[in-house]
XYZ file of C-alpha atoms in Angstrom:
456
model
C 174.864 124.298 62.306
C 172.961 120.656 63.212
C 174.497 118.997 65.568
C 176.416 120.864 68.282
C 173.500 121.540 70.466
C 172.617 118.037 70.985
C 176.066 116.998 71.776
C 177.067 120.068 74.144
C 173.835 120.125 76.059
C 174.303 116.463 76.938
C 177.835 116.939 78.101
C 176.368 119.710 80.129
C 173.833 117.937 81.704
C 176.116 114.755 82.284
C 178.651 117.207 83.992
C 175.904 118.708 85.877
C 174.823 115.190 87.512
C 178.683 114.032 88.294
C 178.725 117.150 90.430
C 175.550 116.572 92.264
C 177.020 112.755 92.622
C 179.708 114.290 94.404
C 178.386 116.479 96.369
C 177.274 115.336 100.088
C 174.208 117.381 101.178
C 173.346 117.368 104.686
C 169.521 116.840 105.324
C 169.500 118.754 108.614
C 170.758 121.838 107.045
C 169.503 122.147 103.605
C 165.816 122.646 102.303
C 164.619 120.056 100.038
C 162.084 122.493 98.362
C 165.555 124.617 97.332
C 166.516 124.245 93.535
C 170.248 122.805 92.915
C 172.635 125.485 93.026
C 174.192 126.039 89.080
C 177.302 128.123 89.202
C 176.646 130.775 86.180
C 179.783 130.376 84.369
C 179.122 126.902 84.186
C 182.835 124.970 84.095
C 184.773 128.275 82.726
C 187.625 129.915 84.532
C 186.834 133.522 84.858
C 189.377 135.084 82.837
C 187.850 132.465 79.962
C 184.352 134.161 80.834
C 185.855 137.424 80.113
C 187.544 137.176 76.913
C 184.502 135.298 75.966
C 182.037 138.068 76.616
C 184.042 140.338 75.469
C 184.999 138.694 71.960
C 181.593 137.781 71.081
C 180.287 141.195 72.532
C 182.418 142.650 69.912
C 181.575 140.661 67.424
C 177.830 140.982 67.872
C 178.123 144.448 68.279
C 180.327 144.858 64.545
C 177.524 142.625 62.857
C 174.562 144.780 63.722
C 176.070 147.985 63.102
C 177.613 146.806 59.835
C 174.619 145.140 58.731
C 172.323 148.133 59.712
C 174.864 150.411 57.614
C 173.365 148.437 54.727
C 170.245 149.166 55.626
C 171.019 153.139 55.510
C 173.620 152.966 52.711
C 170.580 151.448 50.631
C 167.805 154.557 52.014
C 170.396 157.508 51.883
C 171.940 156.312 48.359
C 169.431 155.479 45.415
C 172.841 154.597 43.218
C 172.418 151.944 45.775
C 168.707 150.988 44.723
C 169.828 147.888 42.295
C 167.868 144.699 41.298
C 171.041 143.110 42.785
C 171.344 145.159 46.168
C 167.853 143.659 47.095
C 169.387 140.227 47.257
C 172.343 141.864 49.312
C 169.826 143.268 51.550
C 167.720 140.577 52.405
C 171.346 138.893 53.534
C 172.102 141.946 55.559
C 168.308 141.368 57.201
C 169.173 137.750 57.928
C 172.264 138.609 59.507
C 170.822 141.276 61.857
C 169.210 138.327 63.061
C 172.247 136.282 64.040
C 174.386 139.379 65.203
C 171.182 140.585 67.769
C 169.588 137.261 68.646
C 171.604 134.203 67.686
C 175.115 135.169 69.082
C 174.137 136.459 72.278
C 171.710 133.478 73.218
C 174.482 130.903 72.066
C 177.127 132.926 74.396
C 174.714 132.773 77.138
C 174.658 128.893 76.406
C 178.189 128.402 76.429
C 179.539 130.375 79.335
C 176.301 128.406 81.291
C 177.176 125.476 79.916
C 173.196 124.514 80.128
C 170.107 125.884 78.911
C 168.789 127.839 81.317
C 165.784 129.379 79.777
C 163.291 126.862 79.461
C 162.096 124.836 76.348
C 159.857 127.048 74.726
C 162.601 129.817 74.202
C 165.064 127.043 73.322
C 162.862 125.596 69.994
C 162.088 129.905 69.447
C 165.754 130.694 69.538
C 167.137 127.388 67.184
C 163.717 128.122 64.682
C 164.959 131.511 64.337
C 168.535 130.805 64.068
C 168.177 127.824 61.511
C 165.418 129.960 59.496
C 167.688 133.159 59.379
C 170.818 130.738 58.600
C 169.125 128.777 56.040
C 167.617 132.116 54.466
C 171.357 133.128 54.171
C 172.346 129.751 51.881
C 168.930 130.886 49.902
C 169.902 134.152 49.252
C 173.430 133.606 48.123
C 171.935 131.042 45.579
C 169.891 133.589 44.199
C 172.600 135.921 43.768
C 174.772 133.486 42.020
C 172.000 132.465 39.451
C 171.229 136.712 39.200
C 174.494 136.596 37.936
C 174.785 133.852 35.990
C 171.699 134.509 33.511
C 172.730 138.286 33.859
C 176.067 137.240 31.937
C 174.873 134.696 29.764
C 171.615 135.779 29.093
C 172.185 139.771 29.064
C 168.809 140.726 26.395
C 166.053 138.234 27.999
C 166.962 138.372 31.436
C 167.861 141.492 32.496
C 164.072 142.635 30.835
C 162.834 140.526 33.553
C 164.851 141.484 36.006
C 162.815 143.808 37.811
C 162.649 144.706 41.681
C 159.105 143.331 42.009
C 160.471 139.914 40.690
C 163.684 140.370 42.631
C 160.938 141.069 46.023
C 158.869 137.275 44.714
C 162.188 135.828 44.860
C 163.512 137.074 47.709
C 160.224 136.221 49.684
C 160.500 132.583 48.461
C 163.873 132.077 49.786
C 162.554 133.180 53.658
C 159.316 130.919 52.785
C 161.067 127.975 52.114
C 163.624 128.277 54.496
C 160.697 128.868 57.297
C 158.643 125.782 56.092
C 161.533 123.735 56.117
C 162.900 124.323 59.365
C 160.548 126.078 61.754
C 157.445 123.516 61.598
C 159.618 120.907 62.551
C 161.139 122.030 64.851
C 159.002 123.026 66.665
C 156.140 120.637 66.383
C 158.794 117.476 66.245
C 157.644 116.831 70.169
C 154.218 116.588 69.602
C 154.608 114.873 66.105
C 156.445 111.714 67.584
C 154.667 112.301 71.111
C 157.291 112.945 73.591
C 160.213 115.596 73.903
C 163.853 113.929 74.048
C 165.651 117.098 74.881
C 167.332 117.170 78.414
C 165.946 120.112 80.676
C 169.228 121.494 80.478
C 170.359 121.264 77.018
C 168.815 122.706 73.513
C 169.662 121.022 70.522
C 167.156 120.118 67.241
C 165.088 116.807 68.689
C 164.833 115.432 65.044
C 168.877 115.486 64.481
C 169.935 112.991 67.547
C 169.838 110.606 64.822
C 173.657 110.625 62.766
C 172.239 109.506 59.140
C 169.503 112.579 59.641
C 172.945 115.210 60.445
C 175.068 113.610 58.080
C 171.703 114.185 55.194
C 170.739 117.980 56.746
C 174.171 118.632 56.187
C 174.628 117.819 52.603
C 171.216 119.261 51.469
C 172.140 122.666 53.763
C 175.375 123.352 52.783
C 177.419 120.937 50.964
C 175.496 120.778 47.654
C 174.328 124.508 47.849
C 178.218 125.367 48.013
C 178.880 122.976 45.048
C 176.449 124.538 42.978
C 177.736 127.944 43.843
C 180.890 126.914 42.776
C 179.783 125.783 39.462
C 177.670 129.157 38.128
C 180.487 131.238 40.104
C 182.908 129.611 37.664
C 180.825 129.848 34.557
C 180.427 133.670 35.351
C 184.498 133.839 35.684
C 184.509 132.346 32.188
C 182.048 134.171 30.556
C 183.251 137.557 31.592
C 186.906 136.828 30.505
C 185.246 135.653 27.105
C 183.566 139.136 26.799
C 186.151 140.973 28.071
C 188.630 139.298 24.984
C 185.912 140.193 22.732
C 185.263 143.857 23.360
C 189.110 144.071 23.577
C 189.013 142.663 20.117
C 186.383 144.870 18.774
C 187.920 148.217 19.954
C 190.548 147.613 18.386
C 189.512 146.635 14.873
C 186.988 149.773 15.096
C 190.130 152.123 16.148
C 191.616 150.734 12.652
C 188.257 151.478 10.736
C 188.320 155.058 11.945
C 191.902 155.754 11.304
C 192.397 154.221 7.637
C 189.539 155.585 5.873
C 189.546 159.535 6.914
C 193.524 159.212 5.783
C 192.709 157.962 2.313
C 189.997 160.288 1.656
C 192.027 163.095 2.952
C 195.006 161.903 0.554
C 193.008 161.059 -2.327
C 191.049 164.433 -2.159
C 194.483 166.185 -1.582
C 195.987 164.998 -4.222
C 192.891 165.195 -6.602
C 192.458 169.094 -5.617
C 196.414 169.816 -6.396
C 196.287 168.256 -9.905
C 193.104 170.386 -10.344
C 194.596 173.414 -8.979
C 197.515 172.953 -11.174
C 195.384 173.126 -14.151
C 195.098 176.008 -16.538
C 192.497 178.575 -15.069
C 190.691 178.234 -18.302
C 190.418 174.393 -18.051
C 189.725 173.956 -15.179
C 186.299 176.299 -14.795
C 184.004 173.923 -17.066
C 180.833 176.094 -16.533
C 182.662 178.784 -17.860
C 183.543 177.445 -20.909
C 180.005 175.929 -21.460
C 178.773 179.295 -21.056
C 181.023 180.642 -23.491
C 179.562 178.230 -26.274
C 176.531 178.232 -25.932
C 176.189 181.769 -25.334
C 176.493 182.957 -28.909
C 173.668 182.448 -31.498
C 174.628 179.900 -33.410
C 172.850 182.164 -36.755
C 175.398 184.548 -36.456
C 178.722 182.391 -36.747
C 179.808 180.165 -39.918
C 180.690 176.287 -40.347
C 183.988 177.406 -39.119
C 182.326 178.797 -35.943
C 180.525 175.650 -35.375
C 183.274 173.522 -35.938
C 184.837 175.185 -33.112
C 182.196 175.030 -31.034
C 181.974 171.378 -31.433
C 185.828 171.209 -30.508
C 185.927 173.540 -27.634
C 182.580 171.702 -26.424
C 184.245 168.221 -26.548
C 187.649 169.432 -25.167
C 185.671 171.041 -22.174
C 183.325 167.641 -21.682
C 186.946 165.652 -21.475
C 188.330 168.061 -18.829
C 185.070 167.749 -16.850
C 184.805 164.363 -16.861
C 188.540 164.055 -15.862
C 187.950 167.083 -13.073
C 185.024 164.930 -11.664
C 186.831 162.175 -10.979
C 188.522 163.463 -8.627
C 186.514 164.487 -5.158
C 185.502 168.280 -4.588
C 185.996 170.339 -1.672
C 182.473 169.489 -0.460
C 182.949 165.653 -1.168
C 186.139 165.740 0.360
C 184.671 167.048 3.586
C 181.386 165.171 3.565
C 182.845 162.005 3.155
C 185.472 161.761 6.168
C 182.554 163.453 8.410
C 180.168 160.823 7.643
C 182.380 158.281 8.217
C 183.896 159.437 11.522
C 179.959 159.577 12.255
C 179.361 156.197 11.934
C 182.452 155.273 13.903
C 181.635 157.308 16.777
C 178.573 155.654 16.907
C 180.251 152.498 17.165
C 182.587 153.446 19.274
C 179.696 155.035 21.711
C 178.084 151.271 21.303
C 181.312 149.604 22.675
C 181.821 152.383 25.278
C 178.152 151.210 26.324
C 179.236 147.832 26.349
C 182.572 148.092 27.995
C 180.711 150.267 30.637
C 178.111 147.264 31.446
C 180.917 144.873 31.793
C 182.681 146.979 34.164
C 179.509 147.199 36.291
C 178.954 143.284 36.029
C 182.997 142.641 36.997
C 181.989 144.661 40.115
C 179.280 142.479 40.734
C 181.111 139.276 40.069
C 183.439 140.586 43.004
C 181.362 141.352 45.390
C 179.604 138.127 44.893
C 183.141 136.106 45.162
C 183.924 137.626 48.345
C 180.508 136.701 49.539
C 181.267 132.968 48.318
C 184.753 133.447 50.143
C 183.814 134.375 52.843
C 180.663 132.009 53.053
C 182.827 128.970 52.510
C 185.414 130.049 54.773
C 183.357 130.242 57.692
C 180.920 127.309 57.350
C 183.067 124.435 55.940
C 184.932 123.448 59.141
C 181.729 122.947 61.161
C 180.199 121.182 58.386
C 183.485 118.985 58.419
C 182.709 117.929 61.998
C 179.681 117.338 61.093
C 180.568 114.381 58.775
C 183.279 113.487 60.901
C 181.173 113.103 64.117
C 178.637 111.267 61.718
C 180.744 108.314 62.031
C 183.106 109.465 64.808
C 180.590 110.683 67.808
C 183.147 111.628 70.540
C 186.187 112.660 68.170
C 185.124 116.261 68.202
C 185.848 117.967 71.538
C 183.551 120.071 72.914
C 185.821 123.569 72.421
C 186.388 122.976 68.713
C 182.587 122.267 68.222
C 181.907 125.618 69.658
C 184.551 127.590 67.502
C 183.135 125.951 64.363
C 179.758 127.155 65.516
C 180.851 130.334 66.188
C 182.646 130.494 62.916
C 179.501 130.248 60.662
C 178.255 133.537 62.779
C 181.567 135.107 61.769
C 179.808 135.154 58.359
C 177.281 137.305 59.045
C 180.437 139.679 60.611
C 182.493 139.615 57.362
C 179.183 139.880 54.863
C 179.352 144.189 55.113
C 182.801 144.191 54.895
C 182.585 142.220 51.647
C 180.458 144.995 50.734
C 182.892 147.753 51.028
C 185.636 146.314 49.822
C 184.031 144.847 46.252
C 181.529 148.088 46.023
C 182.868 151.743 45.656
C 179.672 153.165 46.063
C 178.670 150.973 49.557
C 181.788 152.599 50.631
C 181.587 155.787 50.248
C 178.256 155.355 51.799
C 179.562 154.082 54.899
C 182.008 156.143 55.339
C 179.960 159.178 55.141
C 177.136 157.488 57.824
C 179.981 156.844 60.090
C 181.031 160.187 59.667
C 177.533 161.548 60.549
C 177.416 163.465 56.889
C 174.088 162.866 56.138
C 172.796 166.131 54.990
C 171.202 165.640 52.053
C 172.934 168.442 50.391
C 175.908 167.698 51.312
C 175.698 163.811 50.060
C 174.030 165.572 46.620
C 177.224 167.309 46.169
C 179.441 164.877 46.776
C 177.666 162.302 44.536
C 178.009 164.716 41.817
C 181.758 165.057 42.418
C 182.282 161.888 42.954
C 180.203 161.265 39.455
C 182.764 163.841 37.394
C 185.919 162.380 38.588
C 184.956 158.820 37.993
C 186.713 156.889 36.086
C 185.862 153.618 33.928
C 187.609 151.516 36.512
C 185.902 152.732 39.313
């Protein structure tokens, strides 16, 4: 958004003087103290100054309700109340902006085809349009590196990652993107000691100058986008590597729990028939123990102890061979401990698979953002370059649709919302809907909590 304003206003005001050249005024009839007369819609037919209104009066009227829908989704909803959302707010604030201030001044521009409202409102309007605009680029950086070091750096990020930090950041973004812009322009006038700008036009002073554009423009968008590209594509990479991995790790624990608890069961199975099979006598060893030692040995003969000895050995042998096999209590203790353990990882990976769901949301919301962003601002940023070395190859129509186009982007940002965010829809649906009541939306959280599913 550099360099349109400097090239329509001057075709304004250059239209503006052939029509005064052509004019004859008589001097007997007209008042010399009387301002020109400026028709209002400028050089516009007036079925073009109707579908103009009305298209951009639609437009700015979708853009602040749909941002301001953010703005209650993220009050009524504390699901809504993320580290993340904060960044998706301060977009929604910067937006506001465009949709309330910036559209309707720049339709007012164009259907005029001058500035008409003097040149202290004309630096106000394009420092508050380039700071809100600039804020935007700022805060879709941010969210691409909050994703990027929330995938790749998962323990020591995310215990920074708090909403105070996220408010530091956030407040840095509209910093810088206030120092850089609104200062100079501004103060660009009295820095160089004389104001360039026609009476009738309002464009940036500073950017009449092509190599200054053709600069703004690759620090503003083109190498902002680039790097956006770049951590958008490492987060595409990483989360397919995870997602292969906890694939990969379910399954091998879903083996683990299986194969174990089935040998144990057969093994203990099989060890309790040949047990049970076994003479009643042979098998109860404490019985037999008790039997031997419960005589006094006084009373019997060599005989008697010779026996003993025998019956004491043959019961050791069929204890020893009972004991290797597992008892009932063994048998049971062992498969429960195991299936313990495996539960517990399986609860682990559940955890895990349940983050990664809830940063593949993210991921999508933020490439629809990046869609959308990049959609909307590259073909004005194309002129750009092209009028760089080209000055006149742009007409005048297709530099105001490729303005008009990057404020599209504030239009599409909500919708972005909704369609990569269950929750942010539900939300507005029910504000649209007027359901507000805070019982009701308790209720219907909690339902909406019980039927969920991992994929929502």
């Amino acid at each position: 958004m550099l360099a349109f304003h400097q090239n329509a206003g001057q075709e304004s005001v250059t239209t503006w003087l052939l029509i005064m050249n052509n004019t004859t005024i008589d001097p007997l009839t007209t008042n010399s103290t009387e301002p020109p007369y400026h028709n209002p819609f400028g050089a516009h037919a007036i079925w073009e100054v109707v579908l103009i209104v009305i298209t951009t009066g639609i437009l700015s009227f979708i853009t602040v309700v749909g941002n301001v829908l953010v703005f209650l989704a993220f009050k009524v909803n504390s699901d809504l109340k993320t580290v993340n959302n904060y960044f998706i707010l301060s977009l929604a604030c910067a937006d506001v902006i465009i949709g309330a201030i910036s559209m309707n001044l720049y339709t007012t521009y164009i259907i005029m085809g001058r500035w008409a409202l003097g040149n202290v409102s004309c630096d106000l309007w394009l420092a508050l349009d380039y700071v809100a605009s600039n804020a935007s680029v700022m805060n879709l950086l941010i969210i691409s590196f909050d994703r990027y070091f929330s995938i790749t750096r998962p323990l020591t990020y995310r215990a920074k990652r708090t909403p105070r930090r996220a408010a530091i950041m956030i407040g840095l973004a509209w910093i810088i993107s206030f120092i850089l812009w609104a200062p100079a322009i501004l103060c660009w006038q009295y820095i160089v000691g004389e104001r360039t700008v026609e009476p009738d036009a309002c464009y940036i002073q500073f950017l009449s100058e092509p190599t200054i554009t053709f600069g703004t423009a690759i620090a503003a968008f083109y190498l902002p986008v680039t790097i956006m590209i770049i951590l958008y594509w490492r987060i595409y990479r990483e989360t397919e590597n995870r997602s292969r991995e906890l694939a990969g790790l379910q399954g091998s624990e879903t083996e683990n729990i299986v194969r174990p608890v089935g040998s144990v069961r057969s093994g203990s199975s099989s060890g309790m028939g040949e047990s049970e099979r076994l003479p009643r006598s042979q098998t109860s060893v404490p019985r037999v123990r008790r039997t031997c030692f419960g005589t006094p040995t006084g009373s019997r003969g060599s005989n008697d102890t010779l026996g003993r000895e025998d019956a004491e050995n043959e019961a050791n042998g069929r204890k020893q061979e009972v004991s290797r096999k597992p008892s009932k209590s063994q048998a049971l203790a062992l498969p429960s401990t195991i299936i313990k353990a495996k539960i517990d990882k399986t609860r682990h990976g559940k955890r895990k698979s349940n983050s990664l769901i809830k940063e593949k949301k993210a991921a999508r919301t933020l490439s629809a953002i990046l869609l959308a962003f990049i959609l909307t601002w590259t073909p004005y940023n194309i002129m750009v370059l092209v009028s760089t070395f080209c000055k006149d190859c742009i007409p005048t129509k297709l530099w105001e649709l490729g303005y008009w186009l990057c404020y599209v982007n504030s239009t599409v940002n909500p919708m972005c919302y909704a369609l990569c965010n269950r929750s942010f829809r539900r939300t507005f649906k029910m504000l649209l809907l007027c359901r507000w009541d805070k019982r009701k939306w308790r209720t219907h959280r909690h339902q909406a909590a019980f039927f969920r599913t991992p994929s929502q």
